[in-house]
Every structure is written in structure tokens, then in C-alpha cells.
Amino acid sequence: MRVFVTGASGFIGSAVVKELIANGHEVLGLARSDASAAKIAAAGAKVHPGSIEDLDSLKSGAAASDGVIHTAFIHDFSNFPANCEKDRQAIEAMSSTLAGSDRPLIISSGIGLLSSNLISSGRLATEDDKPESSTPRVASEEAATALAARGVKVAAMRLPPTVHGEGDYHGFVPRLIATAREKGVSAYIGDGTNRWPAVHRLDAALAFRLALEKGAQQPHYHAVDDEGVPTKQIAEHIGRHLNLPVVSISLEEATAHFGFLGHFYGRNVPASSKQTRDWLGWRPTHLSLLADLDQGHYFKL
């Protein structure tokens, strides 16, 4: 297949590009800068200039391909609602060239979108659960649902809050480490029993490829390896590697301590990927989150 990949030079997208090429696919990678273009070309993919705000470039990239994997997102939390709407527009633009065909579109979504009421019940979230409509990020899944009703072969790949691996410089874990260095303590919220699911970036890339090759047969997939790592254990690993004390802070203190991340770090978001494993034959083989932290690469300045 010839696959159009957005976010092709990013942390997850670059792993998807390598996974696709290693398995015989041709990749057309969206590049918004010369640096991105160079990285995409070095990986063996063809370069498609544009950005997720350039809807014409998205339409032409999708039109020239047998399928699309959309991993790009504008990670500017100061303008988060507007960027979520831009993602909706990007998905709609690409799908306009796919409607009426069997060419699949796999979009990125998040486990954290799922209902806080469901998650607080203690059970694992599943692929059948619906996203919480009160968060702006739900725009992507709303777009996918509407497009599926119009005959587009579209699926949402829900990613955990932590997609980890070497080269992760901007995710939640590096932000937690930076905060611990700044504050002089490695903190968790409350009793730290709230759980975060996680997956290695290379296992996530495999899930994207398999969902594409299967033709986006299911509306939602979960790329989840660790079903839920207690945040206290994450803080303990960070504290040990930085030789810092590990402390509990209250929910009221979280925003002052962690910044915007405080809103997310206290959530309990355990999730299952059992159905995804059955549907796709997906079997994660790479390191768990805590084992990856113990490799030490997250703590190199």
C-alpha cells in the first residue's frame, strides 16, 4: 500500500513510518519544515510538503494514497480547544477524498477521553466505551463517527497518556522529570493509586499498521500494553533515578506544582486492549513503562 502519514517526523509518526516501510509499504510523509522533510526522507519515505492547517495539502496527500494514518496534532495547550477543532477539520479534509472507497483512515485519539465516571468506577475502559463529550479533544472521535456514517472506512487508535521510548522529549514523562528537577521532589497526587496505562512507541506503531492493513474494521482500537501503572510507582522511579525525595501532594496543590499537567496526573485511567489484541493479533513485545524508565535514557540531560 501507499500510505499517507501525518506527523511523519514526530515521536509516534516516525515509528509508524519505519514500521510501514519495514513491512513493504510505501510511505508519503507530511512535512511542515525542511528539518521534518529531511528526517522523513532519511527514513526512506517520500516527502509531501504541508501541514495539518493546510487542508489542500492534506487532501492531495490522501488522494494520492491507498490509506492514511493521522498522527499529527498541534500540542499547544495554551490554545487547546482551537487546536482540537483544527484536528477535526484536518480529518474531514482527508476523508473527503476517501469517501466511497475502501481506503482506510486511522486517526489518533486518547484513552484519557473516556468518561471520568466510568474510570472512577474502577473497571478497565474498553474499546466499546464512548468518549466524554465535555473535553475539546473529543472533536477527533466525533469527526470519525460522523465520517463512518457517510461510508468512510475510519477508525480511532486510542493511545494511553504515556507513549514511551527513547527519543521522548515532550511527552508527560519528560515533563514529570523536568518538574521533579525544578521542584526538588518527585511528587504524586493523593495516595498515588490512580493508574495510567502506557505503551512503547514501537508497539503503538505496530498497532497502527495492523489496523490499517485490516481496513479499519472496528471504530475504536486501544494501543495499550500496561493497563494501569500507579502514579506513585512512576514518581518513585523518577525519584530514585534523580536521587530526590518522593512526596505526596494534594489535588488542590497539583496545578501549582505540575502546571497544566496537574489536571491530568490525578486522573485514574486504566484501560484494556483485549479486544484490539483479538481483532488485530497485536502482541506488544517491547519494554513496559517502568522498565523503560530504568533504562536511564529519560534522565540524560
PDB file of C-alpha atoms in Angstrom, residues 97-285:
ATOM      1  CA  THR A  97     -11.008  12.120  -0.880  1.00  0.00           C
ATOM      2  CA  LEU A  98     -11.601   8.714   0.739  1.00  0.00           C
ATOM      3  CA  ALA A  99     -15.411   8.636   0.858  1.00  0.00           C
ATOM      4  CA  GLY A 100     -16.963   5.909  -1.246  1.00  0.00           C
ATOM      5  CA  SER A 101     -13.784   3.837  -1.356  1.00  0.00           C
ATOM      6  CA  ASP A 102     -12.273   1.068   0.769  1.00  0.00           C
ATOM      7  CA  ARG A 103      -9.179   3.162   1.521  1.00  0.00           C
ATOM      8  CA  PRO A 104      -8.820   3.261   5.335  1.00  0.00           C
ATOM      9  CA  LEU A 105      -8.163   6.254   7.578  1.00  0.00           C
ATOM     10  CA  ILE A 106      -6.685   5.611  11.033  1.00  0.00           C
ATOM     11  CA  ILE A 107      -6.747   8.640  13.323  1.00  0.00           C
ATOM     12  CA  SER A 108      -5.089   9.184  16.698  1.00  0.00           C
ATOM     13  CA  SER A 109      -7.198   9.586  19.813  1.00  0.00           C
ATOM     14  CA  GLY A 110      -6.673   9.152  23.540  1.00  0.00           C
ATOM     15  CA  ILE A 111      -7.655   6.853  26.402  1.00  0.00           C
ATOM     16  CA  GLY A 112      -7.972   9.960  28.572  1.00  0.00           C
ATOM     17  CA  LEU A 113     -11.079  10.992  26.615  1.00  0.00           C
ATOM     18  CA  LEU A 114     -13.138   8.270  28.202  1.00  0.00           C
ATOM     19  CA  SER A 115     -15.722   9.173  30.804  1.00  0.00           C
ATOM     20  CA  SER A 116     -14.358  10.096  34.213  1.00  0.00           C
ATOM     21  CA  ASN A 117     -17.452   8.469  35.746  1.00  0.00           C
ATOM     22  CA  LEU A 118     -16.628   5.186  34.026  1.00  0.00           C
ATOM     23  CA  ILE A 119     -12.987   5.331  35.041  1.00  0.00           C
ATOM     24  CA  SER A 120     -13.740   6.222  38.662  1.00  0.00           C
ATOM     25  CA  SER A 121     -15.809   3.023  38.907  1.00  0.00           C
ATOM     26  CA  GLY A 122     -12.559   1.056  38.971  1.00  0.00           C
ATOM     27  CA  ARG A 123     -13.134  -1.089  35.888  1.00  0.00           C
ATOM     28  CA  LEU A 124     -10.872  -1.063  32.881  1.00  0.00           C
ATOM     29  CA  ALA A 125     -12.029   1.106  29.996  1.00  0.00           C
ATOM     30  CA  THR A 126     -12.638  -0.873  26.813  1.00  0.00           C
ATOM     31  CA  GLU A 127     -12.845  -0.193  23.103  1.00  0.00           C
ATOM     32  CA  ASP A 128     -16.654  -0.115  23.396  1.00  0.00           C
ATOM     33  CA  ASP A 129     -16.691   2.858  25.775  1.00  0.00           C
ATOM     34  CA  LYS A 130     -17.660   6.265  24.463  1.00  0.00           C
ATOM     35  CA  PRO A 131     -15.571   9.425  24.909  1.00  0.00           C
ATOM     36  CA  GLU A 132     -16.542  12.149  27.347  1.00  0.00           C
ATOM     37  CA  SER A 133     -18.193  14.964  25.408  1.00  0.00           C
ATOM     38  CA  SER A 134     -17.063  17.715  27.795  1.00  0.00           C
ATOM     39  CA  THR A 135     -13.442  17.762  26.601  1.00  0.00           C
ATOM     40  CA  PRO A 136     -12.414  19.576  23.388  1.00  0.00           C
ATOM     41  CA  ARG A 137     -10.224  16.647  22.311  1.00  0.00           C
ATOM     42  CA  VAL A 138     -13.365  14.627  21.616  1.00  0.00           C
ATOM     43  CA  ALA A 139     -13.599  16.533  18.314  1.00  0.00           C
ATOM     44  CA  SER A 140     -11.431  13.936  16.574  1.00  0.00           C
ATOM     45  CA  GLU A 141     -13.622  10.983  17.515  1.00  0.00           C
ATOM     46  CA  GLU A 142     -16.761  12.973  16.770  1.00  0.00           C
ATOM     47  CA  ALA A 143     -15.412  13.601  13.280  1.00  0.00           C
ATOM     48  CA  ALA A 144     -14.598   9.917  12.824  1.00  0.00           C
ATOM     49  CA  THR A 145     -18.079   8.827  13.915  1.00  0.00           C
ATOM     50  CA  ALA A 146     -19.738  11.256  11.505  1.00  0.00           C
ATOM     51  CA  LEU A 147     -17.500  10.152   8.649  1.00  0.00           C
ATOM     52  CA  ALA A 148     -18.170   6.464   9.278  1.00  0.00           C
ATOM     53  CA  ALA A 149     -21.883   7.186   8.905  1.00  0.00           C
ATOM     54  CA  ARG A 150     -21.071   8.633   5.469  1.00  0.00           C
ATOM     55  CA  GLY A 151     -19.252   5.487   4.359  1.00  0.00           C
ATOM     56  CA  VAL A 152     -15.639   6.364   5.147  1.00  0.00           C
ATOM     57  CA  LYS A 153     -13.537   3.443   6.422  1.00  0.00           C
ATOM     58  CA  VAL A 154     -12.267   5.198   9.539  1.00  0.00           C
ATOM     59  CA  ALA A 155     -11.028   4.036  12.943  1.00  0.00           C
ATOM     60  CA  ALA A 156      -9.664   5.799  16.022  1.00  0.00           C
ATOM     61  CA  MET A 157      -6.483   4.457  17.611  1.00  0.00           C
ATOM     62  CA  ARG A 158      -6.743   5.437  21.270  1.00  0.00           C
ATOM     63  CA  LEU A 159      -3.322   5.974  22.791  1.00  0.00           C
ATOM     64  CA  PRO A 160      -2.507   5.964  26.518  1.00  0.00           C
ATOM     65  CA  PRO A 161      -1.409   9.149  28.315  1.00  0.00           C
ATOM     66  CA  THR A 162       2.125   7.754  28.172  1.00  0.00           C
ATOM     67  CA  VAL A 163       3.558   6.541  24.882  1.00  0.00           C
ATOM     68  CA  HIS A 164       7.163   5.983  25.890  1.00  0.00           C
ATOM     69  CA  GLY A 165      10.529   5.114  24.417  1.00  0.00           C
ATOM     70  CA  GLU A 166      13.896   6.598  23.597  1.00  0.00           C
ATOM     71  CA  GLY A 167      13.543   9.985  21.926  1.00  0.00           C
ATOM     72  CA  ASP A 168      10.525  11.015  24.019  1.00  0.00           C
ATOM     73  CA  TYR A 169      11.377  14.646  24.776  1.00  0.00           C
ATOM     74  CA  HIS A 170       7.950  16.303  25.012  1.00  0.00           C
ATOM     75  CA  GLY A 171       5.547  13.750  26.496  1.00  0.00           C
ATOM     76  CA  PHE A 172       4.142  13.556  30.005  1.00  0.00           C
ATOM     77  CA  VAL A 173       7.073  11.576  31.446  1.00  0.00           C
ATOM     78  CA  PRO A 174       9.740  14.132  30.425  1.00  0.00           C
ATOM     79  CA  ARG A 175       7.517  16.872  31.875  1.00  0.00           C
ATOM     80  CA  LEU A 176       7.233  14.959  35.171  1.00  0.00           C
ATOM     81  CA  ILE A 177      11.008  14.564  35.259  1.00  0.00           C
ATOM     82  CA  ALA A 178      11.560  18.251  34.490  1.00  0.00           C
ATOM     83  CA  THR A 179       9.132  19.226  37.261  1.00  0.00           C
ATOM     84  CA  ALA A 180      10.915  16.952  39.743  1.00  0.00           C
ATOM     85  CA  ARG A 181      14.240  18.579  38.877  1.00  0.00           C
ATOM     86  CA  GLU A 182      12.754  22.048  39.205  1.00  0.00           C
ATOM     87  CA  LYS A 183      10.906  21.428  42.482  1.00  0.00           C
ATOM     88  CA  GLY A 184      13.497  19.174  44.118  1.00  0.00           C
ATOM     89  CA  VAL A 185      10.961  16.415  44.812  1.00  0.00           C
ATOM     90  CA  SER A 186       9.276  13.709  42.765  1.00  0.00           C
ATOM     91  CA  ALA A 187       5.576  14.066  43.535  1.00  0.00           C
ATOM     92  CA  TYR A 188       2.381  12.129  43.064  1.00  0.00           C
ATOM     93  CA  ILE A 189      -1.171  13.208  43.908  1.00  0.00           C
ATOM     94  CA  GLY A 190      -3.056  11.882  46.922  1.00  0.00           C
ATOM     95  CA  ASP A 191      -2.230   8.248  47.672  1.00  0.00           C
ATOM     96  CA  GLY A 192      -0.866   7.684  44.164  1.00  0.00           C
ATOM     97  CA  THR A 193      -3.038   4.656  43.472  1.00  0.00           C
ATOM     98  CA  ASN A 194      -4.612   6.249  40.400  1.00  0.00           C
ATOM     99  CA  ARG A 195      -3.376   4.361  37.347  1.00  0.00           C
ATOM    100  CA  TRP A 196      -2.081   5.401  33.950  1.00  0.00           C
ATOM    101  CA  PRO A 197      -1.946   2.991  31.010  1.00  0.00           C
ATOM    102  CA  ALA A 198       1.142   3.052  28.795  1.00  0.00           C
ATOM    103  CA  VAL A 199       2.623   1.615  25.610  1.00  0.00           C
ATOM    104  CA  HIS A 200       6.026   1.633  23.947  1.00  0.00           C
ATOM    105  CA  ARG A 201       6.117   3.723  20.775  1.00  0.00           C
ATOM    106  CA  LEU A 202       7.214   0.744  18.651  1.00  0.00           C
ATOM    107  CA  ASP A 203       4.283  -1.348  19.874  1.00  0.00           C
ATOM    108  CA  ALA A 204       1.944   1.573  19.132  1.00  0.00           C
ATOM    109  CA  ALA A 205       3.362   1.782  15.602  1.00  0.00           C
ATOM    110  CA  LEU A 206       2.611  -1.917  15.090  1.00  0.00           C
ATOM    111  CA  ALA A 207      -0.997  -1.375  16.180  1.00  0.00           C
ATOM    112  CA  PHE A 208      -1.421   1.432  13.643  1.00  0.00           C
ATOM    113  CA  ARG A 209      -0.046  -0.749  10.836  1.00  0.00           C
ATOM    114  CA  LEU A 210      -2.232  -3.722  11.679  1.00  0.00           C
ATOM    115  CA  ALA A 211      -5.366  -1.566  11.920  1.00  0.00           C
ATOM    116  CA  LEU A 212      -4.577  -0.085   8.506  1.00  0.00           C
ATOM    117  CA  GLU A 213      -3.936  -3.462   6.896  1.00  0.00           C
ATOM    118  CA  LYS A 214      -7.171  -4.830   8.355  1.00  0.00           C
ATOM    119  CA  GLY A 215      -9.040  -1.954   6.687  1.00  0.00           C
ATOM    120  CA  ALA A 216     -10.186  -0.072   9.798  1.00  0.00           C
ATOM    121  CA  GLN A 217     -12.778  -2.742  10.549  1.00  0.00           C
ATOM    122  CA  GLN A 218     -13.536  -1.531  14.093  1.00  0.00           C
ATOM    123  CA  PRO A 219     -14.442   2.020  15.164  1.00  0.00           C
ATOM    124  CA  HIS A 220     -12.008   2.108  18.123  1.00  0.00           C
ATOM    125  CA  TYR A 221      -8.753   0.375  18.969  1.00  0.00           C
ATOM    126  CA  HIS A 222      -6.719   0.573  22.175  1.00  0.00           C
ATOM    127  CA  ALA A 223      -2.927   0.590  21.820  1.00  0.00           C
ATOM    128  CA  VAL A 224      -2.420  -0.296  25.487  1.00  0.00           C
ATOM    129  CA  ASP A 225       0.294  -2.526  26.942  1.00  0.00           C
ATOM    130  CA  ASP A 226       0.465  -1.558  30.651  1.00  0.00           C
ATOM    131  CA  GLU A 227      -3.207  -1.480  31.664  1.00  0.00           C
ATOM    132  CA  GLY A 228      -2.531   0.920  34.512  1.00  0.00           C
ATOM    133  CA  VAL A 229       0.695   1.904  36.281  1.00  0.00           C
ATOM    134  CA  PRO A 230       0.092   3.529  39.708  1.00  0.00           C
ATOM    135  CA  THR A 231       1.363   7.099  39.573  1.00  0.00           C
ATOM    136  CA  LYS A 232       3.129   6.604  42.905  1.00  0.00           C
ATOM    137  CA  GLN A 233       5.316   3.973  41.253  1.00  0.00           C
ATOM    138  CA  ILE A 234       6.124   6.373  38.405  1.00  0.00           C
ATOM    139  CA  ALA A 235       7.119   9.030  40.945  1.00  0.00           C
ATOM    140  CA  GLU A 236       9.229   6.507  42.867  1.00  0.00           C
ATOM    141  CA  HIS A 237      11.172   5.524  39.762  1.00  0.00           C
ATOM    142  CA  ILE A 238      11.774   9.179  38.881  1.00  0.00           C
ATOM    143  CA  GLY A 239      12.847   9.969  42.445  1.00  0.00           C
ATOM    144  CA  ARG A 240      15.280   7.064  42.549  1.00  0.00           C
ATOM    145  CA  HIS A 241      16.944   7.986  39.262  1.00  0.00           C
ATOM    146  CA  LEU A 242      17.221  11.682  40.236  1.00  0.00           C
ATOM    147  CA  ASN A 243      18.120  10.944  43.869  1.00  0.00           C
ATOM    148  CA  LEU A 244      15.204  13.082  45.042  1.00  0.00           C
ATOM    149  CA  PRO A 245      12.646  12.532  47.815  1.00  0.00           C
ATOM    150  CA  VAL A 246       9.250  11.169  46.765  1.00  0.00           C
ATOM    151  CA  VAL A 247       6.294  13.058  48.234  1.00  0.00           C
ATOM    152  CA  SER A 248       2.510  13.166  48.085  1.00  0.00           C
ATOM    153  CA  ILE A 249       0.739  16.436  47.292  1.00  0.00           C
ATOM    154  CA  SER A 250      -2.960  17.208  47.467  1.00  0.00           C
ATOM    155  CA  LEU A 251      -5.216  17.579  44.454  1.00  0.00           C
ATOM    156  CA  GLU A 252      -5.543  21.284  45.336  1.00  0.00           C
ATOM    157  CA  GLU A 253      -1.748  21.672  45.110  1.00  0.00           C
ATOM    158  CA  ALA A 254      -1.427  19.804  41.822  1.00  0.00           C
ATOM    159  CA  THR A 255      -1.845  22.685  39.387  1.00  0.00           C
ATOM    160  CA  ALA A 256       0.637  24.904  41.228  1.00  0.00           C
ATOM    161  CA  HIS A 257       3.140  22.051  41.348  1.00  0.00           C
ATOM    162  CA  PHE A 258       2.751  20.454  37.917  1.00  0.00           C
ATOM    163  CA  GLY A 259       1.257  23.285  35.844  1.00  0.00           C
ATOM    164  CA  PHE A 260      -1.224  22.134  33.195  1.00  0.00           C
ATOM    165  CA  LEU A 261      -0.158  18.524  33.774  1.00  0.00           C
ATOM    166  CA  GLY A 262      -1.726  18.622  37.243  1.00  0.00           C
ATOM    167  CA  HIS A 263      -5.165  18.434  35.607  1.00  0.00           C
ATOM    168  CA  PHE A 264      -4.269  15.069  34.056  1.00  0.00           C
ATOM    169  CA  TYR A 265      -1.891  13.467  36.531  1.00  0.00           C
ATOM    170  CA  GLY A 266      -4.526  12.886  39.205  1.00  0.00           C
ATOM    171  CA  ARG A 267      -6.880  11.032  36.870  1.00  0.00           C
ATOM    172  CA  ASN A 268      -7.442   7.307  37.085  1.00  0.00           C
ATOM    173  CA  VAL A 269      -7.487   5.966  33.518  1.00  0.00           C
ATOM    174  CA  PRO A 270      -6.843   2.187  33.497  1.00  0.00           C
ATOM    175  CA  ALA A 271      -7.709   0.606  30.175  1.00  0.00           C
ATOM    176  CA  SER A 272      -7.841  -2.751  28.440  1.00  0.00           C
ATOM    177  CA  SER A 273      -6.697  -3.679  24.929  1.00  0.00           C
ATOM    178  CA  LYS A 274      -8.082  -7.228  24.951  1.00  0.00           C
ATOM    179  CA  GLN A 275     -10.416  -6.680  22.015  1.00  0.00           C
ATOM    180  CA  THR A 276      -7.724  -4.912  19.993  1.00  0.00           C
ATOM    181  CA  ARG A 277      -5.367  -7.842  20.554  1.00  0.00           C
ATOM    182  CA  ASP A 278      -8.054 -10.244  19.398  1.00  0.00           C
ATOM    183  CA  TRP A 279      -9.102  -8.176  16.376  1.00  0.00           C
ATOM    184  CA  LEU A 280      -5.601  -7.389  15.119  1.00  0.00           C
ATOM    185  CA  GLY A 281      -3.460 -10.184  16.519  1.00  0.00           C
ATOM    186  CA  TRP A 282      -1.489  -7.378  18.189  1.00  0.00           C
ATOM    187  CA  ARG A 283       1.061  -8.523  20.755  1.00  0.00           C
ATOM    188  CA  PRO A 284       3.224  -5.858  22.430  1.00  0.00           C
ATOM    189  CA  THR A 285       6.821  -7.071  22.802  1.00  0.00           C
TER     190      THR A 285
END
